[in-house]
Structures are given as C-alpha cells and as structure tokens.
C-alpha cells in the first residue's frame, strides 16, 4: 500500500536556525513526489515536484532532495513568515491518486 | 496569476440534506480533483476526473458522492445525503498535465449539523 510518513510532527526553530524536514514514502513506482506549504484555513500551495532519485530543487530558503525512499526539505536561515505546515505527497505511476503525509508544523520564532 | 476558485467558502447544512460544492479550475487544465481534510487530519484524495469521466476514486467516494463538469469551466462535487462525518474542508485542485503540479483552491468548509 502506498504510504507517506513525515517527521517530525512539529518543529520549533529560532529565526536563522537551519533544519530539515523528512518525508519517507512507499509507493509502487513513483511518478512524482510533491512538497506543499499549507497555512491555517487555506489550501495547499505548491512548492516543488521531484521525479527521480538524486534530483534537487531550490526556491529561496527552501531546498528539496529525493532518494529512493525519502525526501528532505531543507530550510536555510528561516524567517517567521516560513511558519506553516509543510506537506509531502506522492503519486504512483499509472494512477491519479495523490497520497499526502500528515505534515510537519513549522514554527519560526523571531 | 491563474487560480482555482471555490464557492462557497463556508457551507452549513442539516444532516441528510444534499450539498453541491463548486469549483472553477484553471482554464487550460485537464485534470481535476477533489480532496477533503477533516480538522487536524491529513489531506485525503476523493476523486480524479479526466476527459469527462472519473479516472480514479478512493474508498471514501461512495454512492453518496458524485462529480460533474457541467460546462467548460465548472467542476462540482455533490453529496446527496450529508452525514455528520462529512464535516471537513473540501479542496478542489487542477493540473495542466499528468506530470505537472496540482494547484489547489482555498477550500470550502462544510459543516453538517
């Protein structure tokens, strides 16, 4: 069964304190792994898609990496406005369903 | 910037009533989805829609649920007889292609009383 597990559930950082969020996945043939940001009461906002092991993508203070079993979202020198829930999701080849993890709630204190 | 629009933003309904949630996907997108998120829980896939038919659905999407694309712009989710456990945020999403990212709307908060 396709599955996505994110850790930690919550992460508290000081402004400027870099860290990483983990996403472990099990999927029968990966079509794509997605990272989203979700603010309270809002829809997920797309950040990155990764398709194959070894791939990396960057956007401002965020960098996403992918291996055959997990993905990391690295946050460099975070700011308070980076506080949100970060969601990881996978889509299997041959299907249309996207499986989401439970998310990591990130709190960045000034 | 193009966006997915959902209406209403909040709907309160009596148990047993029918509700229709509406979505306007991004205009040149081909793949359409409904997801739900019960408060404090994961985003859950309900159904995908491509080429005017359901392409995949989850176990949650039983006979009480239906989707329609009645014209070139709207995509609707109907719940025929709402239950208390249907209370959740419902998100519509659209994708331009099979290997592209999904853009989500801001959601409809459904409260069944």
mmCIF file of N, CA, C and O in Angstrom, chain A:
data_model
loop_
_atom_site.group_PDB
_atom_site.id
_atom_site.type_symbol
_atom_site.label_atom_id
_atom_site.label_comp_id
_atom_site.label_asym_id
_atom_site.label_seq_id
_atom_site.Cartn_x
_atom_site.Cartn_y
_atom_site.Cartn_z
ATOM 1 N N UNK A 1 0.839 -1.198 0.000
ATOM 2 C CA UNK A 1 0.000 0.000 0.000
ATOM 3 C C UNK A 1 0.873 1.247 0.000
ATOM 4 O O UNK A 1 1.851 1.335 0.724
ATOM 5 N N UNK A 2 0.516 2.207 -0.844
ATOM 6 C CA UNK A 2 1.269 3.465 -0.909
ATOM 7 C C UNK A 2 1.110 4.246 0.392
ATOM 8 O O UNK A 2 0.010 4.341 0.936
ATOM 9 N N UNK A 3 2.224 4.791 0.865
ATOM 10 C CA UNK A 3 2.222 5.430 2.174
ATOM 11 C C UNK A 3 3.247 6.558 2.242
ATOM 12 O O UNK A 3 4.318 6.473 1.620
ATOM 13 N N UNK A 4 2.908 7.601 2.997
ATOM 14 C CA UNK A 4 3.817 8.736 3.205
ATOM 15 C C UNK A 4 3.859 9.051 4.695
ATOM 16 O O UNK A 4 2.806 9.227 5.322
ATOM 17 N N UNK A 5 5.072 9.111 5.252
ATOM 18 C CA UNK A 5 5.255 9.418 6.677
ATOM 19 C C UNK A 5 6.182 10.614 6.805
ATOM 20 O O UNK A 5 7.295 10.598 6.267
ATOM 21 N N UNK A 6 5.729 11.630 7.519
ATOM 22 C CA UNK A 6 6.543 12.831 7.694
ATOM 23 C C UNK A 6 7.012 12.966 9.149
ATOM 24 O O UNK A 6 6.273 12.636 10.068
ATOM 25 N N UNK A 7 8.238 13.460 9.282
ATOM 26 C CA UNK A 7 8.768 13.713 10.622
ATOM 27 C C UNK A 7 9.658 14.947 10.591
ATOM 28 O O UNK A 7 10.251 15.273 9.554
ATOM 29 N N UNK A 8 9.737 15.667 11.737
ATOM 30 C CA UNK A 8 8.913 15.474 12.925
ATOM 31 C C UNK A 8 7.494 15.991 12.697
ATOM 32 O O UNK A 8 7.217 16.619 11.676
ATOM 33 N N UNK A 9 6.601 15.741 13.643
ATOM 34 C CA UNK A 9 5.236 16.272 13.541
ATOM 35 C C UNK A 9 5.251 17.783 13.661
ATOM 36 O O UNK A 9 4.471 18.481 13.014
ATOM 37 N N UNK A 10 6.115 18.282 14.542
ATOM 38 C CA UNK A 10 6.226 19.725 14.749
ATOM 39 C C UNK A 10 7.687 20.079 14.977
ATOM 40 O O UNK A 10 8.459 19.269 15.501
ATOM 41 N N UNK A 11 8.060 21.279 14.564
ATOM 42 C CA UNK A 11 9.451 21.725 14.665
ATOM 43 C C UNK A 11 9.452 23.200 15.014
ATOM 44 O O UNK A 11 8.813 24.006 14.330
ATOM 45 N N UNK A 12 10.139 23.496 16.107
ATOM 46 C CA UNK A 12 10.246 24.902 16.545
ATOM 47 C C UNK A 12 11.682 25.376 16.323
ATOM 48 O O UNK A 12 12.607 24.750 16.848
ATOM 49 N N UNK A 13 11.863 26.439 15.579
ATOM 50 C CA UNK A 13 13.183 26.967 15.266
ATOM 51 C C UNK A 13 13.272 28.435 15.644
ATOM 52 O O UNK A 13 12.260 29.151 15.646
ATOM 53 N N UNK A 14 14.451 28.866 15.948
ATOM 54 C CA UNK A 14 14.719 30.288 16.062
ATOM 55 C C UNK A 14 14.985 30.827 14.657
ATOM 56 O O UNK A 14 15.483 30.101 13.784
ATOM 57 N N UNK A 15 14.661 32.071 14.447
ATOM 58 C CA UNK A 15 14.968 32.696 13.169
ATOM 59 C C UNK A 15 16.449 32.515 12.858
ATOM 60 O O UNK A 15 17.302 32.763 13.717
ATOM 61 N N UNK A 16 16.741 32.046 11.635
ATOM 62 C CA UNK A 16 18.127 31.837 11.234
ATOM 63 C C UNK A 16 18.677 30.451 11.519
ATOM 64 O O UNK A 16 19.776 30.115 11.051
ATOM 65 N N UNK A 17 17.912 29.641 12.252
ATOM 66 C CA UNK A 17 18.369 28.295 12.621
ATOM 67 C C UNK A 17 17.937 27.294 11.551
ATOM 68 O O UNK A 17 16.781 26.893 11.473
ATOM 69 N N UNK A 18 18.870 26.848 10.732
ATOM 70 C CA UNK A 18 18.554 25.939 9.624
ATOM 71 C C UNK A 18 18.201 24.543 10.111
ATOM 72 O O UNK A 18 18.692 24.101 11.164
ATOM 73 N N UNK A 19 17.368 23.831 9.354
ATOM 74 C CA UNK A 19 16.981 22.478 9.726
ATOM 75 C C UNK A 19 16.406 21.756 8.507
ATOM 76 O O UNK A 19 16.336 22.323 7.413
ATOM 77 N N UNK A 20 16.012 20.494 8.711
ATOM 78 C CA UNK A 20 15.451 19.684 7.631
ATOM 79 C C UNK A 20 14.201 18.970 8.085
ATOM 80 O O UNK A 20 14.103 18.547 9.247
ATOM 81 N N UNK A 21 13.266 18.803 7.149
ATOM 82 C CA UNK A 21 12.051 18.038 7.367
ATOM 83 C C UNK A 21 12.163 16.765 6.533
ATOM 84 O O UNK A 21 12.675 16.797 5.405
ATOM 85 N N UNK A 22 11.667 15.670 7.087
ATOM 86 C CA UNK A 22 11.803 14.386 6.416
ATOM 87 C C UNK A 22 10.469 13.858 5.904
ATOM 88 O O UNK A 22 9.431 14.051 6.546
ATOM 89 N N UNK A 23 10.517 13.210 4.756
ATOM 90 C CA UNK A 23 9.348 12.543 4.192
ATOM 91 C C UNK A 23 9.780 11.164 3.713
ATOM 92 O O UNK A 23 10.568 11.059 2.757
ATOM 93 N N UNK A 24 9.295 10.118 4.374
ATOM 94 C CA UNK A 24 9.571 8.747 3.935
ATOM 95 C C UNK A 24 8.371 8.237 3.163
ATOM 96 O O UNK A 24 7.236 8.470 3.584
ATOM 97 N N UNK A 25 8.610 7.537 2.079
ATOM 98 C CA UNK A 25 7.484 7.100 1.257
ATOM 99 C C UNK A 25 7.660 5.664 0.791
ATOM 100 O O UNK A 25 8.782 5.165 0.631
ATOM 101 N N UNK A 26 6.519 5.044 0.581
ATOM 102 C CA UNK A 26 6.458 3.727 -0.042
ATOM 103 C C UNK A 26 5.436 3.842 -1.150
ATOM 104 O O UNK A 26 4.281 4.179 -0.907
ATOM 105 N N UNK A 27 5.870 3.566 -2.369
ATOM 106 C CA UNK A 27 4.946 3.699 -3.488
ATOM 107 C C UNK A 27 5.341 2.682 -4.550
ATOM 108 O O UNK A 27 6.514 2.398 -4.766
ATOM 109 N N UNK A 28 4.352 2.159 -5.242
ATOM 110 C CA UNK A 28 4.601 1.164 -6.287
ATOM 111 C C UNK A 28 4.947 1.868 -7.593
ATOM 112 O O UNK A 28 4.101 2.000 -8.474
ATOM 113 N N UNK A 29 6.177 2.363 -7.691
ATOM 114 C CA UNK A 29 6.588 3.086 -8.891
ATOM 115 C C UNK A 29 6.240 4.550 -8.766
ATOM 116 O O UNK A 29 5.090 4.940 -8.884
ATOM 117 N N UNK A 30 7.248 5.360 -8.513
ATOM 118 C CA UNK A 30 6.992 6.786 -8.234
ATOM 119 C C UNK A 30 6.835 7.561 -9.535
ATOM 120 O O UNK A 30 7.702 7.550 -10.413
ATOM 121 N N UNK A 31 5.694 8.262 -9.641
ATOM 122 C CA UNK A 31 5.548 9.212 -10.744
ATOM 123 C C UNK A 31 6.136 10.552 -10.312
ATOM 124 O O UNK A 31 6.862 11.180 -11.058
ATOM 125 N N UNK A 32 5.811 10.980 -9.106
ATOM 126 C CA UNK A 32 6.314 12.254 -8.625
ATOM 127 C C UNK A 32 6.127 12.397 -7.130
ATOM 128 O O UNK A 32 5.214 11.806 -6.553
ATOM 129 N N UNK A 33 7.020 13.150 -6.506
ATOM 130 C CA UNK A 33 6.892 13.491 -5.085
ATOM 131 C C UNK A 33 6.758 15.004 -5.014
ATOM 132 O O UNK A 33 7.509 15.732 -5.665
ATOM 133 N N UNK A 34 5.787 15.458 -4.229
ATOM 134 C CA UNK A 34 5.448 16.876 -4.197
ATOM 135 C C UNK A 34 5.616 17.418 -2.791
ATOM 136 O O UNK A 34 5.316 16.737 -1.809
ATOM 137 N N UNK A 35 6.063 18.656 -2.685
ATOM 138 C CA UNK A 35 6.070 19.392 -1.435
ATOM 139 C C UNK A 35 5.116 20.579 -1.572
ATOM 140 O O UNK A 35 5.143 21.304 -2.567
ATOM 141 N N UNK A 36 4.290 20.724 -0.530
ATOM 142 C CA UNK A 36 3.348 21.832 -0.470
ATOM 143 C C UNK A 36 3.518 22.544 0.863
ATOM 144 O O UNK A 36 3.896 21.942 1.869
ATOM 145 N N UNK A 37 3.135 23.787 0.869
ATOM 146 C CA UNK A 37 3.031 24.563 2.104
ATOM 147 C C UNK A 37 1.546 24.829 2.344
ATOM 148 O O UNK A 37 0.807 25.161 1.401
ATOM 149 N N UNK A 38 1.097 24.673 3.601
ATOM 150 C CA UNK A 38 -0.297 24.965 3.910
ATOM 151 C C UNK A 38 -0.369 25.896 5.116
ATOM 152 O O UNK A 38 0.132 25.571 6.186
ATOM 153 N N UNK A 39 -1.002 27.034 4.926
ATOM 154 C CA UNK A 39 -1.270 27.954 6.018
ATOM 155 C C UNK A 39 -2.634 27.625 6.608
ATOM 156 O O UNK A 39 -3.496 27.070 5.914
ATOM 157 N N UNK A 40 -2.867 27.981 7.876
ATOM 158 C CA UNK A 40 -4.136 27.608 8.542
ATOM 159 C C UNK A 40 -5.355 28.083 7.757
ATOM 160 O O UNK A 40 -5.437 29.237 7.356
ATOM 161 N N UNK A 41 -6.303 27.176 7.523
ATOM 162 C CA UNK A 41 -7.547 27.509 6.844
ATOM 163 C C UNK A 41 -7.415 27.733 5.356
ATOM 164 O O UNK A 41 -8.364 28.192 4.705
ATOM 165 N N UNK A 42 -6.242 27.414 4.794
ATOM 166 C CA UNK A 42 -6.027 27.648 3.362
ATOM 167 C C UNK A 42 -5.727 26.332 2.635
ATOM 168 O O UNK A 42 -5.440 25.313 3.261
ATOM 169 N N UNK A 43 -5.778 26.398 1.302
ATOM 170 C CA UNK A 43 -5.425 25.234 0.516
ATOM 171 C C UNK A 43 -3.921 25.080 0.402
ATOM 172 O O UNK A 43 -3.169 26.037 0.576
ATOM 173 N N UNK A 44 -3.450 23.855 0.126
ATOM 174 C CA UNK A 44 -2.018 23.639 -0.071
ATOM 175 C C UNK A 44 -1.489 24.485 -1.228
ATOM 176 O O UNK A 44 -2.132 24.603 -2.267
ATOM 177 N N UNK A 45 -0.290 25.037 -1.006
ATOM 178 C CA UNK A 45 0.367 25.849 -2.026
ATOM 179 C C UNK A 45 1.579 25.088 -2.523
ATOM 180 O O UNK A 45 2.456 24.711 -1.752
ATOM 181 N N UNK A 46 1.642 24.871 -3.845
ATOM 182 C CA UNK A 46 2.701 24.070 -4.421
ATOM 183 C C UNK A 46 4.074 24.694 -4.211
ATOM 184 O O UNK A 46 4.261 25.908 -4.374
ATOM 185 N N UNK A 47 5.053 23.838 -3.851
ATOM 186 C CA UNK A 47 6.445 24.264 -3.736
ATOM 187 C C UNK A 47 7.330 23.584 -4.780
ATOM 188 O O UNK A 47 7.982 24.254 -5.569
ATOM 189 N N UNK A 48 7.383 22.244 -4.753
ATOM 190 C CA UNK A 48 8.313 21.508 -5.624
ATOM 191 C C UNK A 48 7.690 20.198 -6.100
ATOM 192 O O UNK A 48 6.874 19.598 -5.395
ATOM 193 N N UNK A 49 8.151 19.725 -7.258
ATOM 194 C CA UNK A 49 7.955 18.351 -7.699
ATOM 195 C C UNK A 49 9.323 17.738 -7.947
ATOM 196 O O UNK A 49 10.180 18.358 -8.584
ATOM 197 N N UNK A 50 9.516 16.504 -7.443
ATOM 198 C CA UNK A 50 10.734 15.741 -7.701
ATOM 199 C C UNK A 50 10.332 14.433 -8.355
ATOM 200 O O UNK A 50 9.356 13.796 -7.928
ATOM 201 N N UNK A 51 11.073 14.019 -9.367
ATOM 202 C CA UNK A 51 10.660 12.846 -10.137
ATOM 203 C C UNK A 51 11.567 11.639 -9.960
ATOM 204 O O UNK A 51 11.122 10.501 -10.106
ATOM 205 N N UNK A 52 12.878 11.870 -9.706
ATOM 206 C CA UNK A 52 13.777 10.718 -9.641
ATOM 207 C C UNK A 52 14.842 10.934 -8.581
ATOM 208 O O UNK A 52 15.196 12.093 -8.246
ATOM 209 N N UNK A 53 15.359 9.822 -8.067
ATOM 210 C CA UNK A 53 16.376 9.855 -7.010
ATOM 211 C C UNK A 53 17.575 10.673 -7.477
ATOM 212 O O UNK A 53 18.027 10.546 -8.615
ATOM 213 N N UNK A 54 18.069 11.512 -6.566
ATOM 214 C CA UNK A 54 19.199 12.365 -6.888
ATOM 215 C C UNK A 54 18.797 13.766 -7.308
ATOM 216 O O UNK A 54 19.620 14.677 -7.351
ATOM 217 N N UNK A 55 17.530 13.943 -7.590
ATOM 218 C CA UNK A 55 17.060 15.256 -8.042
ATOM 219 C C UNK A 55 16.996 16.234 -6.872
ATOM 220 O O UNK A 55 16.684 15.843 -5.756
ATOM 221 N N UNK A 56 17.318 17.490 -7.129
ATOM 222 C CA UNK A 56 17.249 18.547 -6.128
ATOM 223 C C UNK A 56 16.599 19.770 -6.766
ATOM 224 O O UNK A 56 16.810 20.046 -7.948
ATOM 225 N N UNK A 57 15.806 20.495 -5.945
ATOM 226 C CA UNK A 57 15.222 21.752 -6.426
ATOM 227 C C UNK A 57 15.296 22.775 -5.318
ATOM 228 O O UNK A 57 15.189 22.434 -4.136
ATOM 229 N N UNK A 58 15.454 24.032 -5.701
ATOM 230 C CA UNK A 58 15.605 25.108 -4.722
ATOM 231 C C UNK A 58 14.670 26.253 -5.034
ATOM 232 O O UNK A 58 14.373 26.539 -6.203
ATOM 233 N N UNK A 59 14.213 26.906 -3.962
ATOM 234 C CA UNK A 59 13.396 28.101 -4.107
ATOM 235 C C UNK A 59 13.592 28.945 -2.858
ATOM 236 O O UNK A 59 13.211 28.525 -1.768
ATOM 237 N N UNK A 60 14.220 30.054 -3.017
ATOM 238 C CA UNK A 60 14.507 30.969 -1.903
ATOM 239 C C UNK A 60 15.233 30.202 -0.781
ATOM 240 O O UNK A 60 16.313 29.670 -0.991
ATOM 241 N N UNK A 61 14.654 30.097 0.386
ATOM 242 C CA UNK A 61 15.339 29.455 1.518
ATOM 243 C C UNK A 61 15.097 27.952 1.583
ATOM 244 O O UNK A 61 15.532 27.280 2.513
ATOM 245 N N UNK A 62 14.365 27.413 0.618
ATOM 246 C CA UNK A 62 13.978 26.011 0.639
ATOM 247 C C UNK A 62 14.724 25.208 -0.419
ATOM 248 O O UNK A 62 14.938 25.682 -1.538
ATOM 249 N N UNK A 63 15.092 23.989 -0.050
ATOM 250 C CA UNK A 63 15.725 23.072 -0.995
ATOM 251 C C UNK A 63 15.169 21.681 -0.745
ATOM 252 O O UNK A 63 15.178 21.202 0.395
ATOM 253 N N UNK A 64 14.692 21.038 -1.801
ATOM 254 C CA UNK A 64 14.120 19.703 -1.687
ATOM 255 C C UNK A 64 15.027 18.716 -2.386
ATOM 256 O O UNK A 64 15.542 18.986 -3.475
ATOM 257 N N UNK A 65 15.218 17.544 -1.736
ATOM 258 C CA UNK A 65 16.039 16.478 -2.299
ATOM 259 C C UNK A 65 15.264 15.181 -2.252
ATOM 260 O O UNK A 65 14.329 15.029 -1.451
ATOM 261 N N UNK A 66 15.686 14.225 -3.101
ATOM 262 C CA UNK A 66 14.946 12.962 -3.206
ATOM 263 C C UNK A 66 15.906 11.787 -3.315
ATOM 264 O O UNK A 66 16.885 11.830 -4.063
ATOM 265 N N UNK A 67 15.613 10.750 -2.509
ATOM 266 C CA UNK A 67 16.285 9.463 -2.667
ATOM 267 C C UNK A 67 15.211 8.442 -3.025
ATOM 268 O O UNK A 67 14.039 8.793 -3.176
ATOM 269 N N UNK A 68 15.586 7.167 -3.086
ATOM 270 C CA UNK A 68 14.611 6.140 -3.471
ATOM 271 C C UNK A 68 13.585 5.870 -2.379
ATOM 272 O O UNK A 68 12.538 5.274 -2.649
ATOM 273 N N UNK A 69 13.861 6.317 -1.159
ATOM 274 C CA UNK A 69 12.948 6.015 -0.059
ATOM 275 C C UNK A 69 12.456 7.250 0.680
ATOM 276 O O UNK A 69 11.509 7.149 1.461
ATOM 277 N N UNK A 70 13.143 8.381 0.513
ATOM 278 C CA UNK A 70 12.745 9.553 1.266
ATOM 279 C C UNK A 70 13.098 10.852 0.554
ATOM 280 O O UNK A 70 13.888 10.863 -0.393
ATOM 281 N N UNK A 71 12.489 11.899 1.066
ATOM 282 C CA UNK A 71 12.780 13.241 0.560
ATOM 283 C C UNK A 71 13.010 14.138 1.773
ATOM 284 O O UNK A 71 12.436 13.910 2.846
ATOM 285 N N UNK A 72 13.867 15.126 1.573
ATOM 286 C CA UNK A 72 14.123 16.103 2.620
ATOM 287 C C UNK A 72 13.791 17.497 2.105
ATOM 288 O O UNK A 72 14.052 17.825 0.947
ATOM 289 N N UNK A 73 13.217 18.285 3.003
ATOM 290 C CA UNK A 73 13.021 19.699 2.703
ATOM 291 C C UNK A 73 13.933 20.458 3.666
ATOM 292 O O UNK A 73 13.714 20.443 4.877
ATOM 293 N N UNK A 74 14.964 21.048 3.113
ATOM 294 C CA UNK A 74 15.940 21.788 3.911
ATOM 295 C C UNK A 74 15.529 23.257 3.946
ATOM 296 O O UNK A 74 15.251 23.847 2.904
ATOM 297 N N UNK A 75 15.541 23.817 5.151
ATOM 298 C CA UNK A 75 15.188 25.228 5.302
ATOM 299 C C UNK A 75 16.417 25.943 5.844
ATOM 300 O O UNK A 75 16.880 25.644 6.955
ATOM 301 N N UNK A 76 16.938 26.874 5.059
ATOM 302 C CA UNK A 76 18.152 27.593 5.422
ATOM 303 C C UNK A 76 17.789 28.970 5.953
ATOM 304 O O UNK A 76 17.042 29.717 5.310
ATOM 305 N N UNK A 77 18.295 29.272 7.127
ATOM 306 C CA UNK A 77 18.064 30.579 7.762
ATOM 307 C C UNK A 77 16.600 30.986 7.692
ATOM 308 O O UNK A 77 16.254 32.013 7.083
ATOM 309 N N UNK A 78 15.718 30.202 8.311
ATOM 310 C CA UNK A 78 14.280 30.506 8.212
ATOM 311 C C UNK A 78 13.906 31.822 8.874
ATOM 312 O O UNK A 78 14.584 32.290 9.797
ATOM 313 N N UNK A 79 12.788 32.359 8.365
ATOM 314 C CA UNK A 79 12.222 33.588 8.920
ATOM 315 C C UNK A 79 10.840 33.262 9.490
ATOM 316 O O UNK A 79 10.246 32.234 9.115
ATOM 317 N N UNK A 80 10.310 34.125 10.349
ATOM 318 C CA UNK A 80 8.970 33.866 10.924
ATOM 319 C C UNK A 80 7.907 33.608 9.862
ATOM 320 O O UNK A 80 7.006 32.791 10.084
ATOM 321 N N UNK A 81 8.009 34.239 8.695
ATOM 322 C CA UNK A 81 6.994 34.024 7.664
ATOM 323 C C UNK A 81 7.072 32.636 7.024
ATOM 324 O O UNK A 81 6.186 32.270 6.231
ATOM 325 N N UNK A 82 8.086 31.868 7.344
ATOM 326 C CA UNK A 82 8.157 30.482 6.886
ATOM 327 C C UNK A 82 7.323 29.549 7.760
ATOM 328 O O UNK A 82 7.184 28.363 7.454
ATOM 329 N N UNK A 83 6.782 30.080 8.839
ATOM 330 C CA UNK A 83 5.937 29.271 9.725
ATOM 331 C C UNK A 83 4.699 28.821 8.966
ATOM 332 O O UNK A 83 3.975 29.644 8.400
ATOM 333 N N UNK A 84 4.470 27.505 8.926
ATOM 334 C CA UNK A 84 3.358 26.895 8.179
ATOM 335 C C UNK A 84 3.445 25.395 8.403
ATOM 336 O O UNK A 84 4.370 24.898 9.043
ATOM 337 N N UNK A 85 2.486 24.672 7.833
ATOM 338 C CA UNK A 85 2.580 23.212 7.773
ATOM 339 C C UNK A 85 3.109 22.837 6.389
ATOM 340 O O UNK A 85 2.608 23.332 5.373
ATOM 341 N N UNK A 86 4.119 21.994 6.363
ATOM 342 C CA UNK A 86 4.717 21.545 5.103
ATOM 343 C C UNK A 86 4.270 20.106 4.836
ATOM 344 O O UNK A 86 4.460 19.223 5.670
ATOM 345 N N UNK A 87 3.645 19.928 3.690
ATOM 346 C CA UNK A 87 3.066 18.650 3.313
ATOM 347 C C UNK A 87 3.885 17.992 2.216
ATOM 348 O O UNK A 87 4.321 18.659 1.266
ATOM 349 N N UNK A 88 4.070 16.694 2.353
ATOM 350 C CA UNK A 88 4.718 15.884 1.331
ATOM 351 C C UNK A 88 3.644 14.967 0.741
ATOM 352 O O UNK A 88 2.766 14.486 1.469
ATOM 353 N N UNK A 89 3.711 14.722 -0.545
ATOM 354 C CA UNK A 89 2.710 13.870 -1.195
ATOM 355 C C UNK A 89 3.370 13.117 -2.340
ATOM 356 O O UNK A 89 4.335 13.597 -2.936
ATOM 357 N N UNK A 90 2.825 11.930 -2.653
ATOM 358 C CA UNK A 90 3.365 11.139 -3.765
ATOM 359 C C UNK A 90 2.246 10.712 -4.693
ATOM 360 O O UNK A 90 1.102 10.540 -4.287
ATOM 361 N N UNK A 91 2.645 10.537 -5.940
ATOM 362 C CA UNK A 91 1.739 9.983 -6.935
ATOM 363 C C UNK A 91 2.436 8.798 -7.572
ATOM 364 O O UNK A 91 3.622 8.893 -7.941
ATOM 365 N N UNK A 92 1.707 7.684 -7.700
ATOM 366 C CA UNK A 92 2.283 6.483 -8.290
ATOM 367 C C UNK A 92 2.090 6.500 -9.795
ATOM 368 O O UNK A 92 1.113 7.064 -10.315
ATOM 369 N N UNK A 93 2.995 5.827 -10.480
ATOM 370 C CA UNK A 93 2.891 5.710 -11.947
ATOM 371 C C UNK A 93 1.639 4.929 -12.282
ATOM 372 O O UNK A 93 1.297 3.951 -11.625
ATOM 373 N N UNK A 94 0.948 5.366 -13.311
ATOM 374 C CA UNK A 94 -0.241 4.631 -13.735
ATOM 375 C C UNK A 94 -1.494 5.002 -12.986
ATOM 376 O O UNK A 94 -2.562 4.452 -13.259
ATOM 377 N N UNK A 95 -1.384 5.897 -12.008
ATOM 378 C CA UNK A 95 -2.557 6.279 -11.231
ATOM 379 C C UNK A 95 -2.719 7.775 -11.182
ATOM 380 O O UNK A 95 -1.869 8.525 -11.643
ATOM 381 N N UNK A 96 -3.819 8.200 -10.599
ATOM 382 C CA UNK A 96 -4.120 9.622 -10.488
ATOM 383 C C UNK A 96 -4.198 10.081 -9.038
ATOM 384 O O UNK A 96 -4.229 11.258 -8.769
ATOM 385 N N UNK A 97 -4.198 9.132 -8.126
ATOM 386 C CA UNK A 97 -4.360 9.455 -6.711
ATOM 387 C C UNK A 97 -3.086 10.069 -6.173
ATOM 388 O O UNK A 97 -1.987 9.614 -6.485
ATOM 389 N N UNK A 98 -3.221 11.108 -5.344
ATOM 390 C CA UNK A 98 -2.080 11.689 -4.642
ATOM 391 C C UNK A 98 -2.233 11.374 -3.168
ATOM 392 O O UNK A 98 -3.283 11.652 -2.579
ATOM 393 N N UNK A 99 -1.216 10.756 -2.582
ATOM 394 C CA UNK A 99 -1.239 10.369 -1.170
ATOM 395 C C UNK A 99 -0.435 11.398 -0.385
ATOM 396 O O UNK A 99 0.748 11.613 -0.668
ATOM 397 N N UNK A 100 -1.076 12.005 0.593
ATOM 398 C CA UNK A 100 -0.428 13.023 1.419
ATOM 399 C C UNK A 100 0.045 12.451 2.745
ATOM 400 O O UNK A 100 -0.591 11.555 3.313
ATOM 401 N N UNK A 101 1.143 13.004 3.242
ATOM 402 C CA UNK A 101 1.549 12.771 4.618
ATOM 403 C C UNK A 101 0.785 13.693 5.549
ATOM 404 O O UNK A 101 0.035 14.576 5.100
ATOM 405 N N UNK A 102 0.991 13.491 6.846
ATOM 406 C CA UNK A 102 0.269 14.273 7.843
ATOM 407 C C UNK A 102 0.846 15.674 8.008
ATOM 408 O O UNK A 102 0.223 16.534 8.621
ATOM 409 N N UNK A 103 2.041 15.887 7.471
ATOM 410 C CA UNK A 103 2.625 17.226 7.517
ATOM 411 C C UNK A 103 3.547 17.444 8.703
ATOM 412 O O UNK A 103 3.503 16.726 9.708
ATOM 413 N N UNK A 104 4.413 18.444 8.546
ATOM 414 C CA UNK A 104 5.248 18.931 9.658
ATOM 415 C C UNK A 104 4.867 20.376 9.906
ATOM 416 O O UNK A 104 4.917 21.204 8.986
ATOM 417 N N UNK A 105 4.450 20.670 11.155
ATOM 418 C CA UNK A 105 4.131 22.054 11.511
ATOM 419 C C UNK A 105 5.397 22.760 11.924
ATOM 420 O O UNK A 105 6.038 22.365 12.891
ATOM 421 N N UNK A 106 5.770 23.775 11.190
ATOM 422 C CA UNK A 106 6.993 24.529 11.451
ATOM 423 C C UNK A 106 6.649 25.859 12.111
ATOM 424 O O UNK A 106 5.806 26.602 11.604
ATOM 425 N N UNK A 107 7.302 26.133 13.226
ATOM 426 C CA UNK A 107 7.161 27.418 13.916
ATOM 427 C C UNK A 107 8.531 28.078 13.942
ATOM 428 O O UNK A 107 9.485 27.482 14.443
ATOM 429 N N UNK A 108 8.633 29.272 13.421
ATOM 430 C CA UNK A 108 9.896 30.009 13.432
ATOM 431 C C UNK A 108 9.702 31.260 14.278
ATOM 432 O O UNK A 108 8.862 32.111 13.972
ATOM 433 N N UNK A 109 10.502 31.347 15.331
ATOM 434 C CA UNK A 109 10.382 32.459 16.271
ATOM 435 C C UNK A 109 11.430 33.529 15.973
ATOM 436 O O UNK A 109 12.596 33.205 15.761
ATOM 437 N N UNK A 110 10.986 34.768 16.009
ATOM 438 C CA UNK A 110 11.895 35.884 15.738
ATOM 439 C C UNK A 110 12.881 36.104 16.873
ATOM 440 O O UNK A 110 12.565 35.783 18.028
#
